[in-house]
Coordinates of C-alpha atoms in Angstrom, one line a residue:
M1 CA 0.0 0.0 0.0
L2 CA 1.2 3.5 -0.8
N3 CA 2.6 5.8 1.9
Q4 CA 3.4 3.1 4.4
N5 CA 6.8 3.2 6.2
P6 CA 8.5 0.4 8.1
L7 CA 9.1 0.8 11.8
W8 CA 12.9 1.0 11.5
R9 CA 12.6 4.2 9.5
Y10 CA 10.7 5.9 12.2
L11 CA 13.2 4.6 14.8
V12 CA 16.2 6.0 12.8
V13 CA 14.7 9.5 12.4
I14 CA 13.7 9.6 16.1
S15 CA 17.2 8.4 17.1
V16 CA 18.8 11.1 15.1
L17 CA 16.6 13.8 16.6
L18 CA 17.1 12.5 20.1
I19 CA 20.9 12.5 19.7
A20 CA 20.8 16.1 18.3
L21 CA 18.6 17.2 21.1
L22 CA 21.0 15.6 23.7
Y23 CA 24.0 17.4 22.2
A24 CA 22.1 20.7 21.9
L25 CA 21.1 20.6 25.6
P26 CA 24.5 22.1 26.9
N27 CA 23.7 25.3 25.2
L28 CA 20.8 25.9 27.6
Y29 CA 23.3 26.2 30.5
P30 CA 24.9 29.6 30.7
E31 CA 28.6 29.9 31.3
D32 CA 30.1 30.8 34.7
P33 CA 32.3 33.8 35.2
A34 CA 35.6 32.2 36.1
L35 CA 39.3 32.8 36.9
N36 CA 42.0 30.7 35.3
I37 CA 45.1 30.7 37.5
S38 CA 48.4 29.3 36.3
A39 CA 52.0 29.6 37.4
T40 CA 54.7 31.7 35.8
R41 CA 58.4 31.0 36.0
G42 CA 59.3 30.5 39.6
G43 CA 55.7 29.7 40.6
E44 CA 53.9 26.4 41.3
V45 CA 50.2 25.6 41.5
T46 CA 49.7 23.2 44.4
E47 CA 46.8 22.0 46.5
Q48 CA 48.0 24.3 49.2
A49 CA 47.7 27.3 46.9
R50 CA 44.1 26.2 45.9
S51 CA 43.2 25.9 49.6
E52 CA 44.6 29.3 50.5
L53 CA 42.8 30.8 47.6
E54 CA 39.5 29.3 48.7
Q55 CA 39.9 30.6 52.2
S56 CA 40.7 34.1 50.9
F57 CA 37.5 34.1 48.8
A58 CA 35.5 33.0 51.8
A59 CA 37.0 35.7 54.0
A60 CA 36.2 38.4 51.4
N61 CA 32.6 37.2 51.2
I62 CA 32.9 36.4 47.5
G63 CA 30.2 34.1 46.0
V64 CA 32.2 31.1 44.8
K65 CA 30.6 28.1 43.1
S66 CA 33.8 26.0 43.1
V67 CA 37.6 26.2 43.2
E68 CA 39.2 23.3 41.4
L69 CA 42.8 22.2 40.7
N70 CA 43.2 20.4 37.4
E71 CA 46.3 19.7 35.3
G72 CA 48.4 22.3 37.0
Q73 CA 45.8 25.1 36.8
I74 CA 43.2 26.5 39.3
L75 CA 39.7 27.1 37.9
A76 CA 37.5 29.2 40.1
R77 CA 33.8 29.7 39.2
F78 CA 31.7 32.6 40.6
N79 CA 28.1 33.6 40.8
S80 CA 28.5 36.9 39.0
T81 CA 31.0 39.1 37.1
E82 CA 31.2 41.4 40.1
D83 CA 32.4 38.4 42.2
Q84 CA 34.8 37.5 39.4
L85 CA 36.4 41.0 39.3
Q86 CA 36.7 41.2 43.1
A87 CA 38.2 37.7 43.2
R88 CA 40.9 38.7 40.7
E89 CA 42.2 41.3 43.2
V90 CA 42.0 38.8 46.1
A91 CA 43.9 36.2 44.0
A92 CA 46.6 38.6 43.1
Q93 CA 47.1 39.6 46.8
T94 CA 47.0 35.9 48.0
L95 CA 49.2 34.2 45.4
G96 CA 51.7 37.0 44.5
A97 CA 53.5 37.8 41.3
N98 CA 54.4 34.2 40.4
Y99 CA 51.0 33.5 39.1
V100 CA 48.9 34.6 36.1
T101 CA 45.2 35.2 36.7
A102 CA 43.0 35.4 33.7
L103 CA 39.3 36.4 33.5
N104 CA 37.4 33.7 31.6
L105 CA 34.1 32.1 31.1
A106 CA 33.8 28.4 32.0
P107 CA 31.1 26.0 30.6
A108 CA 28.5 25.0 33.2
T109 CA 27.6 21.8 31.4
P110 CA 26.3 19.1 33.9
D111 CA 28.6 16.1 34.5
W112 CA 26.2 13.6 32.9
L113 CA 26.3 15.5 29.6
T114 CA 30.1 16.0 29.8
A115 CA 30.5 12.3 30.3
I116 CA 29.1 11.6 26.8
G117 CA 31.2 14.4 25.2
A118 CA 28.4 16.9 25.0
S119 CA 29.5 20.5 25.2
P120 CA 28.0 23.9 24.2
M121 CA 28.8 25.5 20.8
N122 CA 32.0 27.3 20.6
L123 CA 31.2 31.0 20.4
G124 CA 33.2 33.5 18.4
L125 CA 34.8 36.7 19.7
D126 CA 31.8 38.8 18.7
L127 CA 29.4 36.6 20.7
R128 CA 31.4 35.6 23.7
G129 CA 33.7 38.6 24.1
G130 CA 37.4 38.3 24.4
V131 CA 40.6 39.9 23.1
H132 CA 41.8 40.5 19.6
F133 CA 45.5 41.1 18.6
L134 CA 47.2 42.0 15.4
M135 CA 50.8 40.9 15.6
A136 CA 53.8 41.7 13.4
V137 CA 56.6 39.2 12.9
D138 CA 60.1 40.6 13.1
M139 CA 61.3 39.4 9.7
K140 CA 64.7 41.2 10.3
A141 CA 65.3 39.0 13.3
A142 CA 64.4 35.9 11.3
L143 CA 66.9 36.9 8.6
D144 CA 69.6 37.7 11.2
K145 CA 69.1 34.2 12.7
N146 CA 69.5 32.7 9.3
I147 CA 72.7 34.6 8.7
N148 CA 74.1 33.5 12.0
D149 CA 73.3 29.9 11.2
M150 CA 75.1 30.3 7.9
V151 CA 78.2 31.5 9.7
Q152 CA 78.3 28.3 11.8
T153 CA 77.6 26.2 8.7
F154 CA 80.3 27.9 6.6
R155 CA 82.9 27.4 9.3
A156 CA 82.1 23.7 9.5
D157 CA 82.1 23.3 5.7
L158 CA 85.4 25.1 5.2
R159 CA 87.1 23.0 7.9
E160 CA 85.7 19.8 6.4
D161 CA 87.1 20.8 3.0
K162 CA 90.4 21.9 4.5
I163 CA 90.1 25.4 3.1
R164 CA 92.0 27.9 5.3
Y165 CA 90.3 31.1 6.3
R166 CA 91.0 34.0 8.6
S167 CA 87.5 34.7 9.7
V168 CA 83.8 34.1 8.9
Q169 CA 81.7 37.0 10.2
P170 CA 78.1 38.0 9.9
D171 CA 77.2 41.4 8.4
L172 CA 73.7 41.8 9.8
V173 CA 73.3 45.3 8.4
N174 CA 73.6 44.1 4.8
S175 CA 72.3 40.6 5.5
Q176 CA 75.3 38.8 4.3
V177 CA 78.3 36.8 5.5
L178 CA 81.9 38.0 5.1
L179 CA 84.6 35.4 4.4
S180 CA 88.2 36.3 4.8
L181 CA 90.5 33.7 3.3
R182 CA 94.3 33.2 3.7
E183 CA 95.3 32.9 0.0
V184 CA 93.8 33.9 -3.4
A185 CA 93.4 30.3 -4.4
D186 CA 91.3 29.7 -1.3
V187 CA 88.8 32.3 -2.4
A188 CA 87.8 30.3 -5.5
A189 CA 87.9 27.0 -3.6
A190 CA 85.6 28.4 -0.9
E191 CA 83.1 29.7 -3.4
A192 CA 83.1 26.4 -5.3
A193 CA 82.7 24.3 -2.1
L194 CA 79.9 26.4 -0.6
K195 CA 78.1 26.8 -4.0
K196 CA 78.2 23.0 -4.3
R197 CA 76.3 22.6 -1.0
D198 CA 73.8 25.4 -1.6
R199 CA 72.8 26.7 -5.1
E200 CA 70.7 29.6 -3.6
L201 CA 73.8 31.5 -2.4
V202 CA 75.0 34.6 -4.1
F203 CA 78.7 35.4 -4.2
T204 CA 80.3 38.8 -4.7
A205 CA 83.8 40.1 -4.5
G206 CA 84.8 41.7 -1.2
D207 CA 86.8 44.9 -0.5
D208 CA 90.1 43.1 -1.3
E209 CA 91.1 40.0 -3.2
L210 CA 91.0 37.8 -0.1
T211 CA 87.5 38.7 0.9
L212 CA 84.3 37.1 -0.3
K213 CA 80.7 38.3 0.4
V214 CA 78.0 35.7 0.6
S215 CA 74.3 36.7 0.5
I216 CA 71.0 34.9 0.0
S217 CA 69.0 34.8 -3.2
E218 CA 65.6 36.5 -3.4
I219 CA 63.9 33.1 -3.7
R220 CA 65.5 32.0 -0.5
L221 CA 64.6 35.3 1.2
K222 CA 61.0 34.7 0.4
E223 CA 61.1 31.2 1.7
I224 CA 62.7 32.4 5.0
R225 CA 59.9 35.0 5.5
E226 CA 57.1 32.5 4.6
Y227 CA 58.7 29.9 6.9
A228 CA 59.0 32.3 9.8
L229 CA 55.4 33.4 9.4
E230 CA 53.8 30.0 9.1
Q231 CA 55.9 28.5 11.9
N232 CA 55.1 31.3 14.2
I233 CA 51.4 30.8 13.5
T234 CA 51.7 27.1 14.3
I235 CA 53.7 27.8 17.5
I236 CA 51.4 30.5 18.7
R237 CA 48.4 28.2 18.2
N238 CA 50.1 25.4 20.0
R239 CA 51.2 27.7 22.9
V240 CA 47.6 29.0 23.4
N241 CA 46.3 25.5 23.4
E242 CA 48.9 24.4 25.9
I243 CA 47.9 27.3 28.2
G244 CA 44.3 26.3 28.0
V245 CA 42.5 29.0 26.0
A246 CA 39.5 27.4 24.3
E247 CA 39.0 27.7 20.5
P248 CA 41.5 30.4 19.6
L249 CA 41.6 31.9 16.2
V250 CA 45.1 32.3 14.8
Q251 CA 45.6 33.1 11.1
R252 CA 47.9 35.1 8.9
Q253 CA 47.1 38.6 7.5
G254 CA 49.3 39.9 4.7
A255 CA 53.0 39.3 4.4
D256 CA 54.1 39.6 8.0
R257 CA 51.0 39.9 10.2
I258 CA 49.2 37.4 12.5
V259 CA 45.6 37.8 13.8
V260 CA 45.0 36.2 17.2
Q261 CA 41.5 36.1 18.8
L262 CA 41.0 34.5 22.2
P263 CA 37.3 34.2 23.0
G264 CA 36.3 34.3 26.6
V265 CA 39.6 35.9 27.8
Q266 CA 38.8 39.4 29.2
D267 CA 42.2 40.3 30.6
T268 CA 44.5 41.8 27.9
A269 CA 47.5 41.7 30.2
T270 CA 47.1 38.0 30.7
A271 CA 46.7 37.4 27.0
K272 CA 49.9 39.3 26.3
E273 CA 51.6 37.1 28.9
I274 CA 50.5 34.0 27.1
L275 CA 51.4 35.3 23.6
G276 CA 54.5 37.1 24.6
A277 CA 56.2 34.0 26.1
T278 CA 58.8 33.9 23.3
A279 CA 60.9 31.4 25.2
S280 CA 63.6 29.5 23.5
L281 CA 66.7 27.6 24.5
E282 CA 70.3 27.6 23.1
F283 CA 72.9 25.0 24.1
R284 CA 76.5 26.2 24.1
L285 CA 79.8 25.0 25.5
V286 CA 81.4 26.8 28.4
D287 CA 84.7 28.5 27.3
E288 CA 86.9 27.3 30.1
D289 CA 90.1 28.5 28.5
G290 CA 88.9 32.1 28.2
D291 CA 89.9 34.8 30.7
L292 CA 86.7 35.5 32.7
A293 CA 88.3 38.4 34.6
A294 CA 89.3 40.1 31.3
A295 CA 85.8 39.5 29.9
L296 CA 84.2 41.1 33.0
A297 CA 86.5 44.1 32.4
G298 CA 85.2 44.4 28.8
R299 CA 87.8 42.4 26.9
V300 CA 85.7 39.5 25.7
P301 CA 87.5 36.9 23.5
P302 CA 86.4 37.1 19.9
N303 CA 85.0 33.5 19.9
A304 CA 83.1 33.8 23.2
E305 CA 80.2 35.8 24.8
L306 CA 79.6 36.7 28.4
Y307 CA 76.5 35.4 30.1
Y308 CA 75.1 35.4 33.6
T309 CA 73.2 32.8 35.6
R310 CA 70.1 33.5 37.6
D311 CA 72.1 34.0 40.7
G312 CA 74.3 36.6 39.0
R313 CA 77.3 34.2 38.4
P314 CA 79.2 35.2 35.2
L315 CA 79.9 32.5 32.6
L316 CA 82.0 32.7 29.4
L317 CA 80.3 30.7 26.6
E318 CA 81.4 29.9 23.1
K319 CA 79.7 31.8 20.3
R320 CA 79.1 28.5 18.5
I321 CA 75.6 27.3 19.1
M322 CA 75.4 23.6 19.5
L323 CA 71.6 23.4 19.3
T324 CA 68.6 25.7 19.3
G325 CA 65.1 25.2 20.6
E326 CA 63.4 24.8 17.2
H327 CA 64.5 21.1 17.2
I328 CA 62.7 20.3 20.4
T329 CA 59.7 18.0 19.8
G330 CA 58.8 17.1 23.3
A331 CA 59.5 18.4 26.9
N332 CA 58.2 17.1 30.2
S333 CA 58.8 18.1 33.8
A334 CA 59.8 15.4 36.2
F335 CA 62.2 14.7 39.1
D336 CA 65.6 13.2 39.0
E337 CA 67.0 10.4 41.2
Y338 CA 67.6 13.0 44.0
S339 CA 64.0 14.3 43.8
R340 CA 65.1 17.5 42.2
P341 CA 63.0 19.1 39.4
Q342 CA 64.2 18.5 35.9
V343 CA 63.0 18.9 32.3
S344 CA 63.3 15.9 30.0
I345 CA 63.8 17.0 26.4
K346 CA 63.2 15.0 23.2
L347 CA 64.7 16.3 19.8
D348 CA 63.8 15.6 16.2
A349 CA 66.2 13.5 14.1
K350 CA 68.2 16.5 12.8
G351 CA 68.5 18.0 16.2
G352 CA 69.6 14.6 17.7
N353 CA 72.3 14.3 15.0
M354 CA 73.5 17.9 15.6
L355 CA 73.8 17.4 19.3
S356 CA 75.5 14.0 18.9
A357 CA 78.1 15.5 16.6
A358 CA 78.6 18.5 18.8
T359 CA 79.2 16.5 22.0
R360 CA 81.2 13.7 20.4
D361 CA 84.5 15.4 21.2
S362 CA 83.3 17.4 24.2
I363 CA 82.9 14.7 26.9
G364 CA 84.1 16.1 30.1
R365 CA 83.4 19.7 29.1
R366 CA 80.6 21.8 30.6
M367 CA 77.5 22.6 28.5
A368 CA 75.2 25.6 29.4
S369 CA 71.5 25.9 28.7
V370 CA 70.7 29.5 27.8
F371 CA 67.1 30.6 28.3
I372 CA 66.0 33.4 25.9
E373 CA 63.0 35.7 26.0
Y374 CA 62.0 38.8 24.0
K375 CA 60.3 41.5 26.0
P376 CA 59.1 45.0 25.1
G377 CA 61.6 47.6 26.0
T378 CA 61.4 51.4 26.6
E379 CA 62.6 52.4 23.2
L380 CA 59.9 52.9 20.5
G381 CA 60.2 51.8 16.9
A382 CA 59.3 53.7 13.7
D383 CA 55.6 52.6 14.1
G384 CA 55.4 53.8 17.7
T385 CA 55.4 50.4 19.3
P386 CA 58.1 49.3 21.9
V387 CA 61.1 47.6 20.4
L388 CA 61.6 44.0 21.6
V389 CA 64.6 43.5 23.8
K390 CA 66.4 40.2 24.0
H391 CA 66.9 38.8 27.6
Q392 CA 69.2 35.9 28.1
E393 CA 70.2 33.9 31.2
V394 CA 71.9 30.6 31.8
I395 CA 69.5 28.3 33.6
N396 CA 72.0 25.5 34.2
D397 CA 75.4 24.3 33.2
A398 CA 76.5 20.7 33.6
T399 CA 79.4 18.5 32.6
I400 CA 78.8 16.3 29.6
Q401 CA 79.2 12.7 30.9
A402 CA 78.6 11.0 27.6
R403 CA 77.7 11.6 24.0
L404 CA 74.2 13.1 23.8
G405 CA 71.5 12.1 21.4
R406 CA 67.8 12.8 20.8
D407 CA 66.9 12.4 24.5
F408 CA 68.5 14.3 27.4
R409 CA 67.5 16.4 30.5
I410 CA 68.1 19.8 32.0
T411 CA 68.7 19.9 35.8
G412 CA 69.4 22.7 38.2
I413 CA 65.9 24.2 38.0
D414 CA 64.7 26.0 41.1
S415 CA 61.2 24.6 41.6
P416 CA 58.8 22.0 40.1
G417 CA 56.5 24.9 39.0
E418 CA 59.3 26.4 37.0
A419 CA 60.2 23.1 35.5
Q420 CA 56.5 22.6 34.4
N421 CA 56.3 26.1 33.0
L422 CA 59.6 25.7 31.0
A423 CA 58.4 22.3 29.7
T424 CA 55.1 23.9 28.6
L425 CA 56.8 26.7 26.7
L426 CA 59.4 24.4 25.1
R427 CA 56.7 21.8 24.1
A428 CA 54.7 24.5 22.5
G429 CA 57.7 25.5 20.4
A430 CA 60.2 28.3 20.1
L431 CA 59.2 31.2 17.9
I432 CA 61.2 31.4 14.7
A433 CA 61.2 35.2 15.0
P434 CA 60.0 37.7 17.7
I435 CA 56.5 39.0 17.4
Q436 CA 55.2 42.5 18.3
I437 CA 51.6 43.4 19.2
I438 CA 50.7 46.4 17.1
E439 CA 47.0 46.4 17.7
E440 CA 44.8 45.1 20.5
R441 CA 41.1 45.2 21.0
T442 CA 38.9 43.9 23.8
I443 CA 35.2 42.9 23.4
G444 CA 33.4 42.7 26.7
P445 CA 31.1 39.9 27.6
S446 CA 28.2 42.4 27.9
L447 CA 28.6 43.3 24.2
G448 CA 28.8 39.6 23.3
K449 CA 25.7 38.9 25.3
E450 CA 23.9 41.8 23.5
N451 CA 24.9 40.3 20.2
I452 CA 23.6 36.9 21.2
D453 CA 20.3 38.4 22.4
L454 CA 19.8 40.3 19.2
G455 CA 20.6 37.2 17.1
V456 CA 18.2 35.0 19.1
T457 CA 15.5 37.7 18.8
A458 CA 16.0 37.7 15.0
I459 CA 15.7 33.9 14.9
Q460 CA 12.6 33.9 17.0
W461 CA 10.8 36.5 14.9
G462 CA 11.9 34.7 11.7
M463 CA 10.5 31.5 13.1
V464 CA 7.2 33.1 14.3
A465 CA 6.6 34.7 10.9
V466 CA 7.3 31.4 9.0
L467 CA 5.2 29.3 11.5
V468 CA 2.2 31.6 11.2
F469 CA 2.4 31.8 7.4
M470 CA 2.6 28.0 7.1
V471 CA -0.4 27.4 9.4
I472 CA -2.6 30.0 7.6
Y473 CA -1.7 28.9 4.1
Y474 CA -1.3 25.1 4.4
K475 CA -3.5 24.4 7.5
A476 CA -2.7 21.0 9.0
F477 CA 0.1 20.3 6.6
G478 CA 1.5 23.7 7.7
L479 CA 1.7 22.4 11.3
V480 CA 3.7 19.4 10.0
A481 CA 6.1 21.8 8.3
N482 CA 6.4 23.7 11.5
V483 CA 7.3 20.6 13.4
A484 CA 10.0 19.9 10.8
L485 CA 11.3 23.5 11.2
V486 CA 11.7 23.2 14.9
A487 CA 13.4 19.9 14.5
N488 CA 15.7 21.5 11.9
L489 CA 16.8 24.2 14.4
V490 CA 17.5 21.5 17.0
L491 CA 19.6 19.6 14.4
I492 CA 21.6 22.7 13.5
V493 CA 22.5 23.4 17.1
G494 CA 23.2 19.8 17.9
V495 CA 25.5 19.4 14.8
M496 CA 27.3 22.7 15.6
S497 CA 27.9 21.5 19.1
M498 CA 29.2 18.1 18.0
I499 CA 31.7 19.4 15.4
P500 CA 35.0 20.1 17.3
G501 CA 36.2 23.0 15.2
A502 CA 32.9 24.7 14.5
T503 CA 32.5 28.2 16.0
L504 CA 29.3 30.2 16.0
T505 CA 29.8 33.9 15.1
L506 CA 27.4 36.8 14.5
P507 CA 27.4 36.1 10.8
G508 CA 26.8 32.5 11.6
M509 CA 23.6 33.5 13.5
A510 CA 22.6 35.4 10.3
G511 CA 23.1 32.1 8.5
I512 CA 20.7 30.4 10.9
V513 CA 18.1 33.1 10.3
L514 CA 18.5 32.6 6.6
T515 CA 18.2 28.9 7.0
V516 CA 15.0 29.3 9.0
G517 CA 13.5 31.1 6.0
M518 CA 14.9 28.6 3.5
A519 CA 14.0 25.5 5.5
V520 CA 10.3 25.6 4.4
D521 CA 11.1 26.0 0.7
A522 CA 11.2 22.3 0.3
N523 CA 7.9 21.8 2.0
V524 CA 6.3 24.6 -0.1
L525 CA 7.5 22.8 -3.2
I526 CA 6.1 19.4 -1.9
F527 CA 2.8 20.8 -0.7
E528 CA 2.2 22.7 -4.0
R529 CA 3.0 19.6 -6.0
I530 CA 0.5 17.6 -3.9
R531 CA -2.1 20.3 -4.6
E532 CA -1.4 20.0 -8.3
E533 CA -1.8 16.2 -8.2
L534 CA -5.1 16.5 -6.4
A535 CA -6.3 19.1 -9.0
D536 CA -5.4 16.7 -11.8
G537 CA -7.7 14.1 -10.3
R538 CA -5.3 11.9 -8.5
S539 CA -6.4 10.0 -5.3
V540 CA -5.2 11.3 -2.0
Q541 CA -2.6 8.6 -1.6
Q542 CA -1.3 9.0 -5.1
A543 CA -1.1 12.8 -4.7
I544 CA 1.0 12.4 -1.5
H545 CA 3.3 9.8 -3.1
Q546 CA 3.7 11.7 -6.4
G547 CA 4.1 15.1 -4.6
Y548 CA 7.1 13.9 -2.6
D549 CA 8.7 11.9 -5.5
R550 CA 8.4 14.6 -8.2
A551 CA 9.3 17.5 -6.0
F552 CA 12.6 15.9 -4.9
A553 CA 14.5 16.7 -8.1
T554 CA 13.7 20.4 -7.8
I555 CA 14.5 20.4 -4.1
A556 CA 17.9 18.7 -4.7
D557 CA 18.8 21.0 -7.5
S558 CA 18.1 24.2 -5.6
N559 CA 19.8 23.1 -2.4
I560 CA 22.8 21.6 -4.0
T561 CA 23.6 24.9 -5.8
T562 CA 23.3 26.8 -2.6
L563 CA 25.5 24.2 -0.8
L564 CA 28.2 24.6 -3.5
V565 CA 28.2 28.4 -2.9
A566 CA 28.5 27.8 0.9
L567 CA 31.5 25.4 0.3
I568 CA 33.2 28.1 -1.9
L569 CA 32.6 30.7 0.8
F570 CA 34.2 28.4 3.3
G571 CA 37.1 27.6 1.1
I572 CA 38.1 31.1 0.2
G573 CA 36.6 33.1 3.0
T574 CA 38.1 34.1 6.4
G575 CA 36.7 34.6 9.9
P576 CA 33.1 35.8 9.7
V577 CA 32.6 34.6 6.1
K578 CA 33.5 31.1 7.1
G579 CA 31.2 31.2 10.1
F580 CA 28.3 32.2 7.8
A581 CA 29.2 29.4 5.4
V582 CA 29.4 26.7 8.1
T583 CA 25.9 27.4 9.5
L584 CA 24.5 27.8 6.0
A585 CA 25.9 24.5 4.8
I586 CA 24.7 22.6 7.9
G587 CA 21.3 24.3 7.7
I588 CA 20.9 23.2 4.1
L589 CA 21.7 19.6 4.9
T590 CA 19.5 19.4 8.0
S591 CA 16.6 21.2 6.2
I592 CA 16.6 18.6 3.4
F593 CA 16.6 15.8 6.0
T594 CA 13.7 17.3 8.0
A595 CA 11.6 18.4 5.0
V596 CA 12.0 15.4 2.7
V597 CA 12.4 12.6 5.2
G598 CA 10.9 13.9 8.4
T599 CA 7.7 15.5 7.1
R600 CA 7.0 12.5 4.8
L601 CA 7.1 10.2 7.8
I602 CA 4.7 12.4 9.7
V603 CA 2.4 12.8 6.7
N604 CA 2.4 9.0 6.1
L605 CA 1.8 8.3 9.8
I606 CA -1.3 10.6 9.9
W607 CA -2.8 10.4 6.4
G608 CA -0.9 7.5 4.7
G609 CA -2.7 4.2 3.9
R610 CA -6.2 5.6 4.6
R611 CA -9.1 6.0 2.3
L612 CA -9.6 9.7 2.2
Q613 CA -11.5 12.0 -0.1
S614 CA -9.5 15.2 0.7
L615 CA -6.5 16.6 2.5
P616 CA -6.3 19.6 4.9
I617 CA -3.8 21.4 2.7

């Protein structure tokens, strides 16, 4: 008999709707104003710190929902934003300067929903509030680093080929390397040897016949800039994820700019602390033959540099860098056999080979770990922003007991908290080039809430208008279409909540509003086709069957073309455009499902298989 559906089809549709409803439920629970507290260098988040903080909140009569310690961070939830702001001051007084306190919004999803992986939709900066940064990559520093690496490589290559030279020095002003050879014949030999290893080098004659200038081709310069930008984007994204900021947006803008958006973070200073942690490591041998007293007097040997440890002890280190932090692939804090904090480091294959070769002939010598940070200084650049100043200190120096490889450890760290913080920064990666924040913008949670309220209002009015029209024009069949429309909205929210990378923005809400209007298009086509079949003298059951079957081709054609446009917008668009494209694409797919499959099941359940003379359509 026409218009009869098996039981399993009803069960499948009901199951899909129930699952979507289940994963959409977390969006009904508002987020809690919260504080995220983590340790800086020298600090450590312990159970004792959590307990002291909880007691301080109680003494200040602050409405606290919970204070939890999880994965080395304290998450404190509050009843209101007023309590949150007051708690930040109390936390700063209680814990001191060794902790970073960030204003945030924490999901309030019940445990039973969290247990099945249900969580609210990720909201964009315009809906949730947060901070926006435009950052500039210091391409000059990236190029200087490359030039310094070339100096080390050239020295090793010339020694390997037994070509005698007086000096190999970087000329950072002109972005080139100056080679000073001993004989005229060595000039040609050096050029041939280096060119054989790297075809992208450009050689020009120096100021005299024994000097050779080596620079980088334009193709290589472009590659260096692209590499610095892309690697910094990856590292910043990893670092923000390591710290615990949810769903950040990190993307390039132009040739040397990076846009960073941190939804939910309301404290600009804390966001700068997270992004400005340009920590890196260099491993160098201690120059034990150099005259330390002469170096302190200003007479530093040409092949060495003067450094200081944290306690102010001077150390003379070789200029040659054995290894840099960019080869670190893993770092974990732990304790050594004497229960002292340490950081275990894992290198990539290239880094392991470099360290193995560097320590092969250095057993018994001391190797120093140099910690490097870039911080804004007092001097302003041409664009009016503070110039980044390089800060360096030796965090430990130890005797090389055996040839090192891909796995080794750093000891001599003051506290477990410092070891954990250093491991986090190293695991996230060392920036290829320093970054400078040239624009910052904060969007408050009140503005985000206002945007959400306006968007929800638009969706509600759009739904009311469509629901009323469908009931008036299509009567009982209009009610069926309205049920499908509500189910469609539940499906959109459920799918958006289930997709890990999907973020709802204000344009995304506009996409939902548009989908609400488009969702009934398929039902209009179907219902009009049923009317035509009835007008042509078909029976009720034949009209229903033919109406759905013959309208499907038109429905598929119109929706597929719109879906293709949404995919193109997602592929070439950025930020808000992508948010609109995502909700539009999901809305198209769910509307086809509810209109073609869902309403047909309801219509067949109510009117299918019955001897009827007319339909309420």
